[in-house]
PDB file of C-alpha atoms in Angstrom:
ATOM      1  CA  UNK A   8     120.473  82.639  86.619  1.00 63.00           C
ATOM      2  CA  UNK A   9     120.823  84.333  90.000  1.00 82.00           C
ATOM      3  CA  UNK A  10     118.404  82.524  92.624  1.00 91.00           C
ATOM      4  CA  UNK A  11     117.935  84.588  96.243  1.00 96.00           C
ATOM      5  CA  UNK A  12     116.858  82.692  99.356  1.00 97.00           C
ATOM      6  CA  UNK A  13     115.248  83.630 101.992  1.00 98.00           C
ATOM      7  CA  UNK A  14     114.243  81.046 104.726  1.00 98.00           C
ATOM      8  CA  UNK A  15     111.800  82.444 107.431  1.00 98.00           C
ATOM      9  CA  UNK A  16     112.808  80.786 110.885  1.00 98.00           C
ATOM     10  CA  UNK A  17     112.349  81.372 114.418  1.00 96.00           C
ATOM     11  CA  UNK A  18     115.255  80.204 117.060  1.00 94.00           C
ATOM     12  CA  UNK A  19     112.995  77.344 118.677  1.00 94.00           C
ATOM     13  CA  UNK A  20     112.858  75.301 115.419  1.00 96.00           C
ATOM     14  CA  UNK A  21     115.226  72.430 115.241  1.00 97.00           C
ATOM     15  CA  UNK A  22     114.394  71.975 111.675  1.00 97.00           C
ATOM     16  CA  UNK A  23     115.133  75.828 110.900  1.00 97.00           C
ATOM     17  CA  UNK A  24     118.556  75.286 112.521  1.00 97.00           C
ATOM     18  CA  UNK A  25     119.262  71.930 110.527  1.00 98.00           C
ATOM     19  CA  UNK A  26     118.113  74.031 107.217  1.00 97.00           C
ATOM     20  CA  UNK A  27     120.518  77.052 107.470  1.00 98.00           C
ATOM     21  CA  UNK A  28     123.458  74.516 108.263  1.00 97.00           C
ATOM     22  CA  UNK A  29     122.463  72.416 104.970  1.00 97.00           C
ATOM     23  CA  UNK A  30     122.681  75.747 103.377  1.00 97.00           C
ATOM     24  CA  UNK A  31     125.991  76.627 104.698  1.00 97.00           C
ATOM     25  CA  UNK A  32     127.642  73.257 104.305  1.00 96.00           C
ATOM     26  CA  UNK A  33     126.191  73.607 100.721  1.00 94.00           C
ATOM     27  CA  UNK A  34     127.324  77.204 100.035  1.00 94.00           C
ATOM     28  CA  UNK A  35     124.056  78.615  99.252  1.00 95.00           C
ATOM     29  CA  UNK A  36     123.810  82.175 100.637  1.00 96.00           C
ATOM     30  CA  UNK A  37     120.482  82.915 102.183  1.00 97.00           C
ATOM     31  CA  UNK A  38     118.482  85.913 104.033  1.00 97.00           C
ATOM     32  CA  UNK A  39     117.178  84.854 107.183  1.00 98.00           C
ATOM     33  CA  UNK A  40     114.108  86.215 108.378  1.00 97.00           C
ATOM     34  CA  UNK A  41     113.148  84.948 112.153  1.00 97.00           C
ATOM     35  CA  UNK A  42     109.600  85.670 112.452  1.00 97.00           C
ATOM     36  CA  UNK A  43     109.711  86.341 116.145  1.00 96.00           C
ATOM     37  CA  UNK A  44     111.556  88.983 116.016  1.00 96.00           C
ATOM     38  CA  UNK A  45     109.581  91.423 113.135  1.00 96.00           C
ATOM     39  CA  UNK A  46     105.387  91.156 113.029  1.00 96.00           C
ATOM     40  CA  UNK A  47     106.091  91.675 109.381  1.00 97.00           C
ATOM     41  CA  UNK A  48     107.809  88.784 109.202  1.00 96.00           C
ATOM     42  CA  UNK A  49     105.492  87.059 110.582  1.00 96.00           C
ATOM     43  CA  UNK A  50     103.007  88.313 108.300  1.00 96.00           C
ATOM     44  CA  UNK A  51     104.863  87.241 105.098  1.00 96.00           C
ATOM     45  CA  UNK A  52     104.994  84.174 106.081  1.00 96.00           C
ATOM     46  CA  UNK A  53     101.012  84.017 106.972  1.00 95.00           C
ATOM     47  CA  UNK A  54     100.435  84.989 103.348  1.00 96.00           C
ATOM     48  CA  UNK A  55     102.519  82.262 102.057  1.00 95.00           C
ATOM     49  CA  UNK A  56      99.904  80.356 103.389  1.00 95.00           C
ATOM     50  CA  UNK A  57     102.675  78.083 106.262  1.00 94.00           C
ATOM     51  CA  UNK A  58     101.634  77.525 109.739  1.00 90.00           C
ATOM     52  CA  UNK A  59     105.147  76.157 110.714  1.00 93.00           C
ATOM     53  CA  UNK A  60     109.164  76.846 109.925  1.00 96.00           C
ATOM     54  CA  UNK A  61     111.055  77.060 108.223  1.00 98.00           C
ATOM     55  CA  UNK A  62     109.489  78.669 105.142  1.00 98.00           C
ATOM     56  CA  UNK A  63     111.890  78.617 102.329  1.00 98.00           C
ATOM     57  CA  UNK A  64     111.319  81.523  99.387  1.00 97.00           C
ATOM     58  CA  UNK A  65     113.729  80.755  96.170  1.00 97.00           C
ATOM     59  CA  UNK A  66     113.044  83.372  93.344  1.00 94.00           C
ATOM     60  CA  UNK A  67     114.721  84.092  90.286  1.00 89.00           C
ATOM     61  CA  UNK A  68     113.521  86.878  88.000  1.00 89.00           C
ATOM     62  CA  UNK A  69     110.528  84.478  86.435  1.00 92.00           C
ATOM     63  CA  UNK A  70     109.682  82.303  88.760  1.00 92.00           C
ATOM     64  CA  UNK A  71     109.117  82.293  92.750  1.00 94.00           C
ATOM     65  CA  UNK A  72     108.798  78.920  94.441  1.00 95.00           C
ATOM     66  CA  UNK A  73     108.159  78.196  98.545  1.00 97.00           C
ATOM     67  CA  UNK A  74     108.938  74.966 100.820  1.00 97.00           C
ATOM     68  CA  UNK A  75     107.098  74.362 103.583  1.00 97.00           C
ATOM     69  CA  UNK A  76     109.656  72.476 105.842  1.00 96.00           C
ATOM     70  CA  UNK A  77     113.232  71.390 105.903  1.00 97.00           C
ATOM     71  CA  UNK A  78     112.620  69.195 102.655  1.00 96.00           C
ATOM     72  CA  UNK A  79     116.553  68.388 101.751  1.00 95.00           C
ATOM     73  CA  UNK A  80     114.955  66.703  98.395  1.00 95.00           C
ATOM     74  CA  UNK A  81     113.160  69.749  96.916  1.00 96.00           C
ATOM     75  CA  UNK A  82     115.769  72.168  98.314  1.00 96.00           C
ATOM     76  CA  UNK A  83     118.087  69.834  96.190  1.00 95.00           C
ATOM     77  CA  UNK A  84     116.603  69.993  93.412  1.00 94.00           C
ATOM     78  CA  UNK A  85     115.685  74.018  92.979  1.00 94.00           C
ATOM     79  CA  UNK A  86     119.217  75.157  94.303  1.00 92.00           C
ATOM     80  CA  UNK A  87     121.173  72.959  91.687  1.00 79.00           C
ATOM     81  CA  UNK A  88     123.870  75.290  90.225  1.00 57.00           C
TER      82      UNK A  88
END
């Protein structure tokens, strides 16, 4: 089942930058979305309900689930191929 990422960042967030290398190192292809740099960005991420990044949005075609944080555990276990 195909999974898309997206991970909402903005460049002053050490945790954003440790996220997107997990990802890499990991081979997970992701959409980044720095929320600095588009208000509706920003806005998405408002309605998701975070006050910090990263954000982390993993959908498939049934199901849509959100991390608040770099949380390597949870990532873990909802990117498993």
């Amino acid at each position: 089942m195909a999974k898309t990422v997206i991970i909402y960042t903005q460049e002053t967030c050490p945790p954003c930058f440790a996220e997107k290398e997990w990802l890499k190192a990991n081979e997970i292809p992701f959409e980044e979305r720095d929320i600095r740099k588009s208000q509706a960005y920003m806005k998405e991420v408002i309605d998701l309900g975070a006050s910090a990044t990263p954000v982390t949005v993993i959908e498939t075609e049934e199901t849509k689930e959100v991390v608040m944080g770099f949380v390597e555990e949870e990532l873990s276990r909802l990117l498993k191929k």
